[in-house]
Coordinates of C-alpha atoms and ligand atoms in Angstrom, one line a residue:
M352 CA -39.5 21.4 2.7
T353 CA -41.0 21.8 -0.7
D354 CA -39.1 24.9 -1.8
P355 CA -36.8 23.6 -4.5
K356 CA -34.4 26.5 -4.0
Q357 CA -33.6 25.6 -0.5
A358 CA -33.7 21.9 -0.2
Y359 CA -30.8 19.6 -1.3
D360 CA -31.6 16.5 -3.3
V361 CA -29.2 14.5 -1.2
I362 CA -27.4 15.2 2.1
I363 CA -24.4 12.9 2.6
L364 CA -23.1 12.4 6.1
G365 CA -19.4 11.5 6.2
T366 CA -17.1 12.3 3.4
G367 CA -14.6 9.5 3.3
F368 CA -13.9 7.8 0.1
G369 CA -17.4 6.3 -0.1
G370 CA -19.3 9.5 0.6
A371 CA -17.1 11.7 -1.6
V372 CA -17.3 9.4 -4.6
L373 CA -21.1 9.1 -4.3
A374 CA -21.3 12.9 -3.9
T375 CA -19.2 13.4 -7.1
I376 CA -21.5 11.1 -9.1
L377 CA -24.7 12.7 -7.9
A378 CA -23.3 16.2 -8.4
R379 CA -22.1 15.3 -11.9
H380 CA -25.7 14.5 -12.8
G381 CA -26.8 17.9 -11.6
K382 CA -28.2 16.9 -8.2
R383 CA -28.0 19.4 -5.4
V384 CA -25.7 17.6 -2.9
L385 CA -24.6 18.7 0.6
M386 CA -21.6 16.9 2.2
I387 CA -21.3 17.1 6.0
E388 CA -18.0 15.9 7.6
R389 CA -17.1 16.0 11.2
N390 CA -13.3 16.2 10.5
T391 CA -11.3 18.3 8.1
H392 CA -9.5 16.8 5.1
P393 CA -6.9 15.5 5.0
R394 CA -7.6 13.1 7.9
F395 CA -6.2 9.7 8.8
A396 CA -8.1 6.6 7.5
V397 CA -7.4 2.9 7.1
G398 CA -8.4 0.8 4.1
E399 CA -5.2 1.0 2.2
S400 CA -4.8 -2.0 0.0
T401 CA -6.6 -2.2 -3.3
I402 CA -7.8 -5.2 -5.3
P403 CA -8.7 -5.4 -9.0
Q404 CA -12.4 -5.5 -8.4
M405 CA -12.1 -2.1 -6.8
T406 CA -9.8 -0.4 -9.3
M407 CA -11.7 -1.9 -12.2
G408 CA -14.9 -0.9 -10.5
M409 CA -13.7 2.7 -10.4
R410 CA -12.8 2.6 -14.1
I411 CA -16.3 1.4 -14.9
L412 CA -17.9 4.1 -12.7
S413 CA -15.8 6.6 -14.5
V414 CA -17.1 5.5 -17.9
R415 CA -20.7 5.1 -16.8
H416 CA -20.9 8.6 -15.3
D417 CA -18.3 10.4 -17.5
I418 CA -16.1 11.4 -14.6
P419 CA -12.4 11.1 -15.6
E420 CA -11.3 11.6 -12.0
L421 CA -12.8 8.3 -11.0
D422 CA -10.5 6.5 -13.4
H423 CA -7.5 8.1 -11.7
M424 CA -7.8 5.4 -9.0
S425 CA -7.6 2.6 -11.4
S426 CA -3.8 1.9 -11.1
A427 CA -0.7 2.9 -9.2
M428 CA 0.7 4.9 -12.0
R429 CA -2.5 6.8 -12.6
I430 CA -2.7 7.6 -8.9
R431 CA 0.9 8.9 -9.0
K432 CA 0.2 11.0 -12.1
H433 CA -3.1 12.5 -11.1
I434 CA -3.6 12.3 -7.4
T435 CA -0.5 11.9 -5.2
S436 CA 3.0 10.4 -5.0
S437 CA 2.4 9.3 -1.4
C438 CA 1.0 5.8 -2.3
G439 CA 2.8 2.5 -2.6
V440 CA 2.7 -0.2 -5.2
K441 CA 1.0 -3.5 -4.7
R442 CA 2.5 -6.0 -7.1
N443 CA 1.3 -9.0 -5.2
F444 CA -0.8 -10.4 -2.4
G445 CA 1.8 -12.2 -0.2
F446 CA 1.0 -14.7 2.5
V447 CA 3.8 -16.1 4.8
Y448 CA 2.8 -18.6 7.4
H449 CA 4.4 -18.5 10.9
R450 CA 4.3 -21.0 13.8
P451 CA 4.9 -19.7 17.4
G452 CA 8.4 -20.0 18.6
E453 CA 9.8 -21.3 15.3
P454 CA 11.7 -19.8 12.4
Q455 CA 9.4 -19.5 9.4
R456 CA 9.5 -22.5 7.1
P457 CA 10.2 -21.3 3.5
A458 CA 7.8 -23.8 1.9
E459 CA 4.9 -22.3 3.8
C460 CA 3.9 -19.3 1.8
N461 CA 1.8 -18.2 -1.2
Q462 CA 1.8 -15.3 -3.5
V463 CA -0.8 -14.0 -6.0
G464 CA 0.3 -11.5 -8.6
A465 CA -1.2 -8.0 -8.9
N466 CA 1.5 -6.6 -11.2
H467 CA 1.1 -5.2 -14.7
G468 CA 4.5 -4.4 -16.0
D469 CA 5.4 -1.1 -14.5
D470 CA 1.9 -0.7 -13.2
S471 CA 0.1 -2.5 -10.4
E472 CA -2.6 -2.3 -7.7
S473 CA -1.9 0.2 -4.9
H474 CA -1.2 0.9 -1.3
L475 CA -3.4 4.0 -0.7
M476 CA -2.4 6.8 1.6
R477 CA -6.0 7.2 2.3
Q478 CA -5.8 10.8 3.7
D479 CA -4.6 12.0 0.3
I480 CA -7.0 9.9 -1.7
D481 CA -10.0 10.8 0.4
A482 CA -9.1 14.5 0.3
Y483 CA -8.8 14.3 -3.5
Y484 CA -12.3 12.9 -4.0
F485 CA -13.7 15.3 -1.5
Y486 CA -12.4 18.2 -3.5
T487 CA -13.5 16.5 -6.7
A488 CA -17.0 16.3 -5.4
V489 CA -16.8 20.1 -4.7
K490 CA -15.5 20.7 -8.2
Y491 CA -18.6 18.9 -9.6
G492 CA -20.9 21.1 -7.5
A493 CA -21.4 19.3 -4.2
E494 CA -21.5 21.8 -1.3
P495 CA -19.0 21.0 1.5
R496 CA -19.3 21.5 5.3
Q497 CA -16.3 20.3 7.2
N498 CA -15.7 20.2 11.0
V499 CA -19.4 20.0 11.6
Q500 CA -21.1 18.0 14.4
V501 CA -24.5 16.6 13.4
T502 CA -26.8 16.9 16.4
E503 CA -30.1 15.6 15.1
I504 CA -31.7 14.1 12.0
E505 CA -35.4 14.2 11.3
I506 CA -36.8 12.0 8.5
E507 CA -40.4 12.5 7.6
G508 CA -42.6 11.6 4.7
S509 CA -42.0 15.0 3.0
G510 CA -38.2 15.3 3.5
V511 CA -35.2 15.2 5.7
R512 CA -33.8 17.8 8.2
V513 CA -30.2 17.6 9.5
H514 CA -29.3 19.8 12.5
D515 CA -25.7 20.7 13.4
S516 CA -24.1 22.0 16.6
R517 CA -23.9 25.5 15.2
G518 CA -27.7 25.7 15.0
N519 CA -27.9 25.2 11.2
V520 CA -30.7 23.2 9.8
Y521 CA -30.2 21.6 6.4
R522 CA -33.1 20.3 4.4
G523 CA -33.0 17.6 1.8
R524 CA -35.0 14.9 0.0
Y525 CA -32.8 12.0 0.9
V526 CA -30.0 11.3 3.3
V527 CA -27.0 9.0 2.8
D528 CA -25.0 7.8 5.7
G529 CA -21.3 7.4 4.9
T530 CA -20.1 7.8 8.5
G531 CA -18.7 4.3 8.7
Y532 CA -18.5 2.1 11.8
D533 CA -20.0 4.8 14.0
S534 CA -23.0 5.3 11.6
I535 CA -25.3 8.0 12.8
L536 CA -28.4 6.4 11.3
A537 CA -27.6 2.9 12.4
R538 CA -27.5 4.3 16.0
K539 CA -30.7 6.4 15.5
Y540 CA -32.7 3.6 14.2
G541 CA -31.1 0.7 16.0
L542 CA -30.0 -1.0 12.8
R543 CA -27.1 -3.1 14.0
D544 CA -27.9 -6.8 14.3
A545 CA -27.2 -7.6 17.9
P546 CA -26.1 -10.2 18.7
T547 CA -24.5 -10.2 15.3
R548 CA -25.1 -13.0 12.9
L549 CA -21.4 -12.8 11.8
R550 CA -19.0 -15.6 12.4
T551 CA -15.7 -13.8 12.1
N552 CA -14.7 -12.5 15.6
V553 CA -11.5 -10.5 15.4
R554 CA -10.0 -7.4 16.9
S555 CA -7.2 -5.2 15.4
L556 CA -4.2 -3.0 16.4
F557 CA -2.9 -0.7 13.7
T558 CA -0.7 2.3 13.1
H559 CA 1.7 3.9 10.6
M560 CA 5.4 3.4 11.1
V561 CA 8.7 4.6 9.8
G562 CA 11.8 2.3 9.5
V563 CA 10.0 -0.9 8.5
E564 CA 12.5 -2.8 6.4
P565 CA 11.6 -5.1 3.5
Y566 CA 10.9 -8.6 4.8
D567 CA 12.9 -9.9 1.9
D568 CA 16.1 -8.4 3.4
H569 CA 15.7 -10.7 6.4
V570 CA 14.9 -14.0 4.7
E571 CA 17.8 -16.5 5.0
P572 CA 19.0 -17.3 2.4
R573 CA 17.6 -14.4 0.4
G574 CA 14.8 -15.6 -2.0
A575 CA 14.4 -18.9 -0.1
H576 CA 10.6 -18.7 -0.6
R577 CA 11.1 -19.0 -4.4
M578 CA 8.3 -16.6 -5.1
P579 CA 8.1 -14.6 -8.3
H580 CA 8.0 -11.2 -6.6
A581 CA 9.6 -9.5 -3.6
W582 CA 7.3 -9.5 -0.6
H583 CA 7.8 -5.8 0.0
Q584 CA 6.4 -5.1 -3.5
G585 CA 3.0 -6.2 -2.3
T586 CA 0.7 -6.4 0.6
L587 CA 2.4 -8.8 3.0
H588 CA 0.2 -10.9 5.2
H589 CA 2.2 -12.6 8.0
I590 CA -0.4 -15.3 8.9
F591 CA -0.6 -17.6 11.9
D592 CA -3.1 -19.7 13.8
G593 CA -5.4 -17.0 15.3
G594 CA -4.6 -14.0 13.1
W595 CA -2.5 -12.1 10.7
L596 CA -0.3 -9.0 10.4
W597 CA -0.5 -6.6 7.5
V598 CA 2.6 -4.8 6.2
I599 CA 1.6 -2.1 3.6
P600 CA 4.6 0.0 2.6
F601 CA 4.1 3.3 0.9
D602 CA 7.8 3.7 0.0
N603 CA 8.2 0.6 -2.0
H604 CA 9.0 2.0 -5.5
E605 CA 11.6 4.2 -7.1
H606 CA 9.3 7.3 -7.2
A607 CA 8.3 7.1 -3.5
T608 CA 8.0 10.2 -1.5
N609 CA 6.3 8.9 1.6
P610 CA 8.4 7.0 4.2
L611 CA 5.5 5.5 6.0
C612 CA 4.4 1.9 6.2
S613 CA 1.0 0.8 7.5
V614 CA 1.1 -2.0 10.0
G615 CA -1.9 -3.8 11.5
L616 CA -2.3 -6.9 13.6
Q617 CA -5.6 -8.9 13.6
L618 CA -6.2 -11.3 16.4
E619 CA -9.1 -13.7 17.0
T620 CA -10.7 -12.6 20.2
H621 CA -11.2 -16.0 21.7
K622 CA -7.6 -17.0 21.0
F623 CA -6.1 -13.7 21.9
P624 CA -8.3 -11.8 24.4
R625 CA -7.3 -8.2 24.9
P626 CA -4.6 -8.2 27.7
E627 CA -5.4 -6.0 30.7
G628 CA -3.0 -3.2 31.3
V629 CA -0.8 -3.8 28.2
S630 CA -0.4 -1.0 25.7
P631 CA -1.1 -1.8 22.0
E632 CA 2.5 -1.1 21.2
Q633 CA 3.7 -3.6 23.8
E634 CA 1.1 -6.1 22.6
F635 CA 2.6 -5.7 19.1
R636 CA 6.2 -6.1 20.4
D637 CA 5.1 -9.2 22.4
F638 CA 3.7 -10.7 19.2
L639 CA 7.0 -10.2 17.3
V640 CA 8.8 -12.1 20.1
R641 CA 6.3 -15.0 19.8
Y642 CA 6.7 -15.3 16.0
P643 CA 10.4 -14.7 15.7
S644 CA 10.8 -14.5 11.9
T645 CA 8.4 -11.5 11.9
A646 CA 10.6 -9.4 14.2
A647 CA 13.7 -8.4 12.1
Q648 CA 11.8 -6.1 9.7
F649 CA 10.5 -4.1 12.6
A650 CA 13.8 -3.9 14.6
G651 CA 14.3 -0.2 13.7
A652 CA 10.7 0.7 13.2
H653 CA 8.8 3.4 15.1
A654 CA 5.1 4.3 15.2
V655 CA 4.4 7.9 13.9
R656 CA 1.0 8.0 15.5
D657 CA -0.7 6.4 18.4
W658 CA -1.6 2.8 17.9
V659 CA -5.3 2.2 17.5
S660 CA -6.6 -0.8 19.4
T661 CA -10.1 -1.9 18.5
G662 CA -12.7 -4.1 19.9
R663 CA -14.4 -6.7 17.7
L664 CA -14.1 -5.3 14.1
Q665 CA -17.2 -7.1 12.7
F666 CA -20.6 -5.5 12.5
A667 CA -23.6 -5.8 10.3
S668 CA -27.0 -4.2 10.0
T669 CA -30.5 -5.8 9.8
R670 CA -31.3 -3.3 7.1
C671 CA -29.5 -0.6 5.3
F672 CA -32.3 1.3 3.6
G673 CA -35.4 3.0 4.8
D674 CA -37.8 5.6 3.4
R675 CA -35.6 8.6 2.4
F676 CA -32.3 7.1 3.8
G677 CA -29.6 4.7 3.0
L678 CA -26.3 3.4 4.4
L679 CA -23.1 3.1 2.4
S680 CA -21.1 -0.1 2.6
H681 CA -18.9 0.8 5.5
A682 CA -21.8 2.2 7.5
A683 CA -23.8 -1.0 6.8
G684 CA -21.2 -3.6 7.9
F685 CA -17.6 -4.6 7.9
I686 CA -15.8 -7.9 8.3
D687 CA -12.0 -7.7 8.2
P688 CA -9.1 -6.2 6.3
L689 CA -8.2 -9.8 5.1
F690 CA -8.5 -10.0 1.3
S691 CA -8.9 -6.2 1.1
R692 CA -12.5 -6.2 0.1
G693 CA -13.8 -3.2 2.0
L694 CA -13.2 -0.6 -0.7
A695 CA -14.3 -3.0 -3.5
N696 CA -17.6 -3.4 -1.6
T697 CA -17.8 0.4 -1.2
V698 CA -17.4 0.9 -5.0
E699 CA -19.8 -1.8 -5.9
V700 CA -22.5 -0.5 -3.6
N701 CA -21.9 3.1 -4.6
G702 CA -22.4 2.0 -8.3
A703 CA -25.7 0.3 -7.7
L704 CA -26.9 3.0 -5.3
A705 CA -26.0 5.9 -7.6
T706 CA -28.0 4.5 -10.5
T707 CA -31.0 3.7 -8.2
L708 CA -30.9 7.0 -6.4
L709 CA -30.6 9.1 -9.5
A710 CA -33.7 7.4 -11.0
A711 CA -35.6 7.5 -7.7
L712 CA -35.0 11.2 -7.3
D713 CA -36.3 11.8 -10.8
D714 CA -39.4 9.7 -10.1
D715 CA -39.7 11.2 -6.6
D716 CA -40.0 7.7 -5.2
L717 CA -37.6 7.6 -2.2
S718 CA -39.2 4.7 -0.4
A719 CA -37.2 1.8 1.0
E720 CA -38.7 -0.6 -1.5
R721 CA -37.2 1.4 -4.3
F722 CA -33.7 0.4 -3.0
S723 CA -34.5 -3.3 -2.3
A724 CA -32.0 -4.5 -4.9
V725 CA -29.2 -2.5 -3.3
E726 CA -30.2 -3.7 0.1
R727 CA -29.9 -7.3 -1.1
L728 CA -26.5 -6.5 -2.6
Q729 CA -25.2 -5.0 0.7
Q730 CA -26.5 -7.9 2.8
N731 CA -25.0 -10.5 0.4
L732 CA -21.7 -8.7 0.3
I733 CA -21.5 -8.8 4.1
D734 CA -22.5 -12.4 4.4
G735 CA -20.3 -13.7 1.6
N736 CA -17.3 -11.8 2.9
D737 CA -18.0 -13.2 6.4
K738 CA -17.9 -16.8 5.0
L739 CA -14.7 -16.1 3.1
V740 CA -12.9 -14.5 6.0
A741 CA -14.2 -16.8 8.8
S742 CA -13.2 -19.8 6.8
A743 CA -9.7 -18.3 6.3
Y744 CA -9.2 -17.9 10.0
I745 CA -10.2 -21.5 10.6
A746 CA -7.7 -22.5 7.8
F747 CA -5.0 -20.5 9.5
R748 CA -4.7 -23.4 12.1
D749 CA -2.7 -25.4 9.5
F750 CA -0.8 -24.2 6.5
E751 CA -2.0 -27.1 4.3
L752 CA -5.6 -26.2 5.0
W753 CA -4.9 -22.6 4.2
N754 CA -3.0 -23.6 1.1
A755 CA -6.2 -25.2 -0.1
W756 CA -8.7 -22.6 1.1
Y757 CA -7.1 -19.5 -0.3
R758 CA -7.5 -21.0 -3.8
F759 CA -11.3 -20.6 -3.5
W760 CA -10.8 -16.9 -2.7
G761 CA -8.4 -16.7 -5.7
L762 CA -10.7 -18.5 -8.2
G763 CA -13.8 -16.5 -7.0
S764 CA -11.8 -13.3 -7.4
F765 CA -10.6 -14.2 -10.9
L766 CA -14.2 -14.9 -12.0
A767 CA -15.4 -11.6 -10.4
M768 CA -12.6 -9.8 -12.2
F769 CA -13.3 -11.5 -15.6
R770 CA -16.9 -10.3 -15.2
L771 CA -15.8 -6.7 -14.9
R772 CA -13.2 -6.9 -17.6
S773 CA -15.3 -8.6 -20.2
A774 CA -18.2 -6.1 -19.6
K775 CA -15.8 -3.2 -20.2
M776 CA -14.4 -4.9 -23.2
R777 CA -17.8 -5.5 -24.7
Y778 CA -18.7 -1.9 -24.1
D779 CA -15.4 -0.8 -25.7
E780 CA -16.1 -2.9 -28.8
S781 CA -19.7 -2.0 -29.2
G782 CA -20.2 1.3 -27.5
E783 CA -23.3 -0.1 -25.9
R784 CA -23.9 1.0 -22.4
R785 CA -26.1 -1.9 -21.6
F786 CA -22.9 -4.0 -21.0
L787 CA -22.0 -1.8 -18.1
D788 CA -25.5 -1.2 -16.9
Q789 CA -26.0 -5.0 -16.7
L790 CA -23.4 -5.1 -13.9
D791 CA -26.0 -3.7 -11.6
D792 CA -28.2 -6.7 -12.0
P793 CA -26.3 -10.0 -11.9
P794 CA -27.9 -13.3 -11.1
C795 CA -26.1 -13.6 -7.7
P796 CA -25.7 -10.0 -6.4
G797 CA -23.0 -9.7 -3.8
R798 CA -21.9 -13.3 -4.1
V799 CA -18.2 -14.1 -4.6
A800 CA -18.8 -14.7 -8.3
P801 CA -21.9 -12.5 -9.1
D802 CA -22.8 -14.1 -12.4
Y803 CA -21.7 -17.7 -12.0
P804 CA -24.0 -19.7 -9.7
K805 CA -22.0 -22.9 -10.1
F806 CA -19.0 -21.4 -8.4
N807 CA -21.1 -20.0 -5.6
A808 CA -22.5 -23.4 -4.9
L809 CA -19.0 -24.8 -4.8
F810 CA -18.0 -22.0 -2.5
E811 CA -20.8 -22.9 -0.1
T812 CA -19.8 -26.5 0.0
A813 CA -16.2 -25.5 0.6
V814 CA -17.3 -23.3 3.5
A815 CA -19.2 -26.2 5.0
V816 CA -16.1 -28.5 4.7
V817 CA -14.0 -25.9 6.5
A818 CA -16.7 -25.6 9.2
E819 CA -16.6 -29.4 9.7
V820 CA -12.9 -29.1 10.4
E821 CA -13.6 -26.4 13.0
A822 CA -16.3 -28.6 14.6
G823 CA -13.9 -31.5 14.8
Q824 CA -16.1 -33.6 12.4
R825 CA -13.2 -33.8 10.0
S826 CA -9.4 -33.8 10.3
V827 CA -7.4 -31.0 8.8
A828 CA -6.0 -33.5 6.3
S829 CA -9.4 -34.7 5.3
G830 CA -10.6 -31.1 4.9
R831 CA -7.6 -30.2 2.8
D832 CA -8.0 -33.3 0.6
E833 CA -11.7 -32.6 0.1
L834 CA -11.0 -29.0 -0.9
F835 CA -8.5 -30.0 -3.5
A836 CA -10.8 -32.8 -4.7
M837 CA -13.5 -30.2 -5.2
L838 CA -11.1 -28.1 -7.3
R839 CA -10.1 -31.0 -9.4
G840 CA -13.8 -31.8 -10.0
I841 CA -14.6 -28.6 -11.8
D842 CA -14.0 -27.8 -15.5
Y843 CA -14.6 -24.0 -15.4
A844 CA -11.5 -22.7 -13.7
P845 CA -9.4 -20.8 -16.2
P846 CA -5.8 -22.0 -15.9
V847 CA -4.5 -18.6 -14.9
Y848 CA -3.3 -20.3 -11.8
P849 CA -2.3 -23.9 -10.8
W850 CA -5.5 -24.4 -8.8
T851 CA -5.2 -28.1 -8.1
D852 CA -1.5 -28.6 -7.3
P853 CA -0.7 -28.1 -3.6
N854 CA 3.0 -27.7 -4.4
L855 CA 2.5 -24.8 -6.7
R856 CA 1.9 -21.8 -4.4
S857 CA 2.2 -18.7 -6.5
S858 CA 0.7 -17.2 -9.6
V859 CA 1.6 -14.6 -12.1
A860 CA -0.7 -13.5 -14.9
D861 CA 2.2 -13.4 -17.3
Q862 CA 2.3 -14.1 -21.1
A863 CA 2.5 -17.8 -20.4
A864 CA -0.7 -17.7 -18.4
V865 CA -2.5 -15.7 -21.1
E866 CA -1.4 -18.4 -23.7
R867 CA -2.6 -21.2 -21.3
V868 CA -6.0 -19.5 -21.1
K869 CA -6.3 -18.9 -24.8
T870 CA -5.6 -22.6 -25.5
W871 CA -8.1 -23.6 -22.8
V872 CA -10.8 -21.4 -24.2
A873 CA -10.2 -22.8 -27.7
T874 CA -10.2 -26.5 -26.6
Q875 CA -11.7 -27.2 -23.2
A876 CA -13.6 -24.3 -21.6
P877 CA -17.3 -25.1 -20.9
T878 CA -19.8 -23.2 -23.0
D879 CA -21.3 -21.2 -20.2
I880 CA -17.9 -19.7 -19.2
K881 CA -17.0 -19.0 -22.8
Q882 CA -20.3 -17.1 -23.2
L883 CA -19.9 -15.2 -20.0
Y884 CA -16.3 -14.0 -20.4
F885 CA -14.8 -15.1 -23.7
D886 CA -17.4 -15.1 -26.5
V887 CA -16.5 -11.9 -28.3
K888 CA -13.0 -11.5 -29.8
T889 CA -11.5 -13.7 -27.1
H890 CA -8.0 -13.0 -28.1
A891 CA -8.4 -9.3 -28.2
W892 CA -9.8 -9.4 -24.7
L893 CA -6.9 -11.5 -23.4
D894 CA -4.3 -9.7 -25.4
S895 CA -5.3 -6.4 -23.9
A896 CA -5.6 -7.7 -20.4
P897 CA -2.9 -6.3 -18.1
R898 CA -0.2 -8.9 -17.4
D899 CA 2.7 -9.5 -15.2
T900 CA 6.1 -8.7 -16.7
T901 CA 9.4 -8.7 -15.1
H902 CA 10.2 -5.4 -13.3
P903 CA 13.5 -4.7 -11.6
E904 CA 11.8 -3.9 -8.3
T905 CA 9.9 -7.1 -8.2
Q906 CA 12.9 -9.4 -7.8
P907 CA 13.0 -11.1 -4.4
Ligands
LIG12 C1 -8.7 -2.0 10.3 C2 -9.3 -1.9 9.0 C3 -8.5 -2.2 7.9 C4 -9.0 -2.1 6.6 N1 -8.2 -2.4 5.5 C5 -8.8 -2.3 4.2 C6 -8.0 -2.6 3.1 O1 -6.8 -3.0 3.2 N2 -8.6 -2.5 1.9 C7 -9.9 -2.2 1.7 O2 -10.4 -2.1 0.6 N3 -10.6 -1.8 2.8 C8 -10.1 -1.9 4.0 N4 -10.9 -1.6 5.1 C9 -12.2 -1.1 4.9 C10 -12.2 0.4 4.5 O3 -11.6 1.1 5.6 C11 -13.6 1.0 4.2 O4 -14.2 0.2 3.2 C12 -13.5 2.4 3.7 O5 -12.8 3.2 4.6 C13 -14.9 2.9 3.6 O6 -14.9 4.2 3.2 P1 -16.0 5.2 3.8 O7 -15.8 6.5 3.2 O8 -17.4 4.6 3.5 O9 -15.9 5.2 5.3 P2 -14.8 5.8 6.2 O10 -13.5 5.8 5.5 O11 -14.9 5.2 7.6 O12 -15.2 7.4 6.3 C14 -16.2 7.8 7.2 C15 -16.2 9.4 7.2 O13 -17.3 9.8 8.0 C16 -16.8 10.8 8.9 N5 -17.7 10.8 10.0 C17 -17.8 9.8 11.0 N6 -18.8 10.1 11.9 C18 -19.3 11.3 11.4 C19 -20.3 12.1 11.9 N7 -21.0 11.8 13.0 N8 -20.6 13.3 11.2 C20 -20.0 13.6 10.1 N9 -19.0 12.8 9.6 C21 -18.7 11.7 10.3 C22 -15.4 10.4 9.2 O14 -14.7 11.5 9.7 C23 -14.9 9.9 7.8 O15 -14.4 11.0 7.1 C24 -10.3 -1.7 6.4 C25 -11.1 -1.3 7.5 C26 -10.6 -1.5 8.8 C27 -11.5 -1.2 10.0

C-alpha cells in the first residue's frame, strides 16, 4: 500500500459527468487517478437541461484549474464548436399550467429567459458530453477502465483496495464514489437516510423520442401566451397539480444534427400511484388524454428507446464523507429534475471537493474531518433543493400560488448567479485568484443564495407559508398574497424581473433590464447588495453581462 509507484492517489468509481470532471482536475494537478466505469462511453444518461449556475461554475473551474476544456461547457455555442453538434439550445425556462380535462388557459404560464443573443444555455445530449469529459480526463493523465464490475472495496487506515470481477486489485489513497443513485459506497456503509428526511415524493417516466413537434405550433391562436420566446426554444415544463412533464428538444436550432427530444413525466406518488399492469408508454399516453392541450405536440412522436419508469426519485445520505472516501453530488442525494439543479450541484461540489482533496493529498490527511466543509455543502444543497422543489409541487395545485412561488426560485437563482459573475469579474479586473477561491467558503454554503443570508431567511419564511397552505392552515389566496407581500417588502431584489406584479409573468435580461438595474444600483440598491455584487466598476460588470437580444428562432 505504501509503494508510490503502484498506488493511485485517487480511484474514482463511475465516470459520468461528475466523475470525469473531477478526474480531469485531479489529473491536471499531477495526481495519479484511476477511473473505473461499469459501462462503456458513450452511454445514455439523463440530466440534460443546464442552468447558469452550472455553466458559469464550469467557466470558473476552467480558470481556477487552467483547463480550457471545462469552459467548453459554458454555453450552447461553445459546446457546438468544441464538443458536439448533438445538443439543443435553451433560450428560456418555460412553464405552462394545465388543468385536467380542460384546454390550457393562455394566461397561465411563465417564462424566464436564458438567452444571450445567438448564444444560450443548453440541452445536453449527455452521452456525448460525458464521453467528451471521460476522454478529456484520459488526455490529462487519468487511467481509464471501462466495462468493469467492481466486486469489493476495502478501506483501511493505510489505503484503499478496489477489486474487480476480472480479479484485478487496484490500490489507492482515496476513493471517490461517482456512481450516482446506485452508489456503491452508500450501499456498503448503509449511508442512505431511511426513512428519508426528504419531503419531495415523486416518481418519473422518461425516454428519448423522435417526432415531437414544437408546442408553439399547436397553440391557438399562435403566440396566444404572449411570451417573449418560443416555448420550443427552451426547456418546456408542462405543469399540473401533482406533477410536470419536461420537453427538452435537441433539434431546436438551425445547426441541429440530432432529431431526438427528451421527454420526462414527474408524478407525485401519493396523487399518482404507479398503476398495476400499465406500461410506462401507456401511462404517458393516458396522461396526454387527461391534459388535452399537451397531446398535439406528441401526436406523431415515437420513443427511440425503452421508457424508464422509476420508483421514488428522492434520496439523501446521512453522511457523504468518511476516512479515505467521499461521495459526489449525485451519489450523495437527488431531489428532482425540476429547476435543473442536479448538474449545478455536481459542479459546485466538485469545485469544493477538488480544492479540499488536492490539499488533503499533499498533507496526507484524508480523514473525514478534513472534508467537513464539503459535507456541509452537500447536505445543505440537498435540503435546500428539497424545500425549493417540495414547495413547488405544493404550489402546482393552483396557478396563482405557483405564479408567486416560482419568483422565490427566480430571485434566489439571480442572486446565486450574480455571486458567480461578480467573482469572475473581480478576478478578471484584478487577476487575484482569491476572488474565485472565496467561492468555496461562502457564509451560507449550499443555500439558495450562498452569500446573502437575508434572502435565505426570506426563503425559509416563504417555505413555511407554502407549507401552511398544504396543511390547510391557509387558503391558497392567502398564501399567494403573503408571498407577494413578502416580495414587496424587500429592497434588495435587482429589478431584472417584475418580481411583485402577478400579471407580469415573463422576464428577459435584455438591454432595458440592464438599464433598470444600473439605475437601481445608482439610486436605490442597499449597500450590502452593492458591496456584494456591484461595487467595482458596476457598469463594466453589467455591460459585459450576457443579455437577451432578439434572435429569429426565438419568436413564438
Ligand atoms: C430523471 C432525472 C432527470 C434529471 N434532469 C436533470 C436536468 O435536467 N438538469 C440537471 O442539471 N440535472 C438533472 N438530473 C441530475 C443529473 O442526472 C445528475 O446531476 C448527473 O447525472 C450527475 O452526474 P454523475 O456523473 O455524478 O452521475 P451519473 O450521471 O449518474 O453517472 C454515474 C456513472 O457511474 C457509473 N456507474 C454506476 N454504477 C457503477 C458501478 N457499480 N461501477 C462503476 N461504474 C458505475 C454509471 O455507468 C455512470 O457512468 C436529473 C436526474 C434524474 C434522475
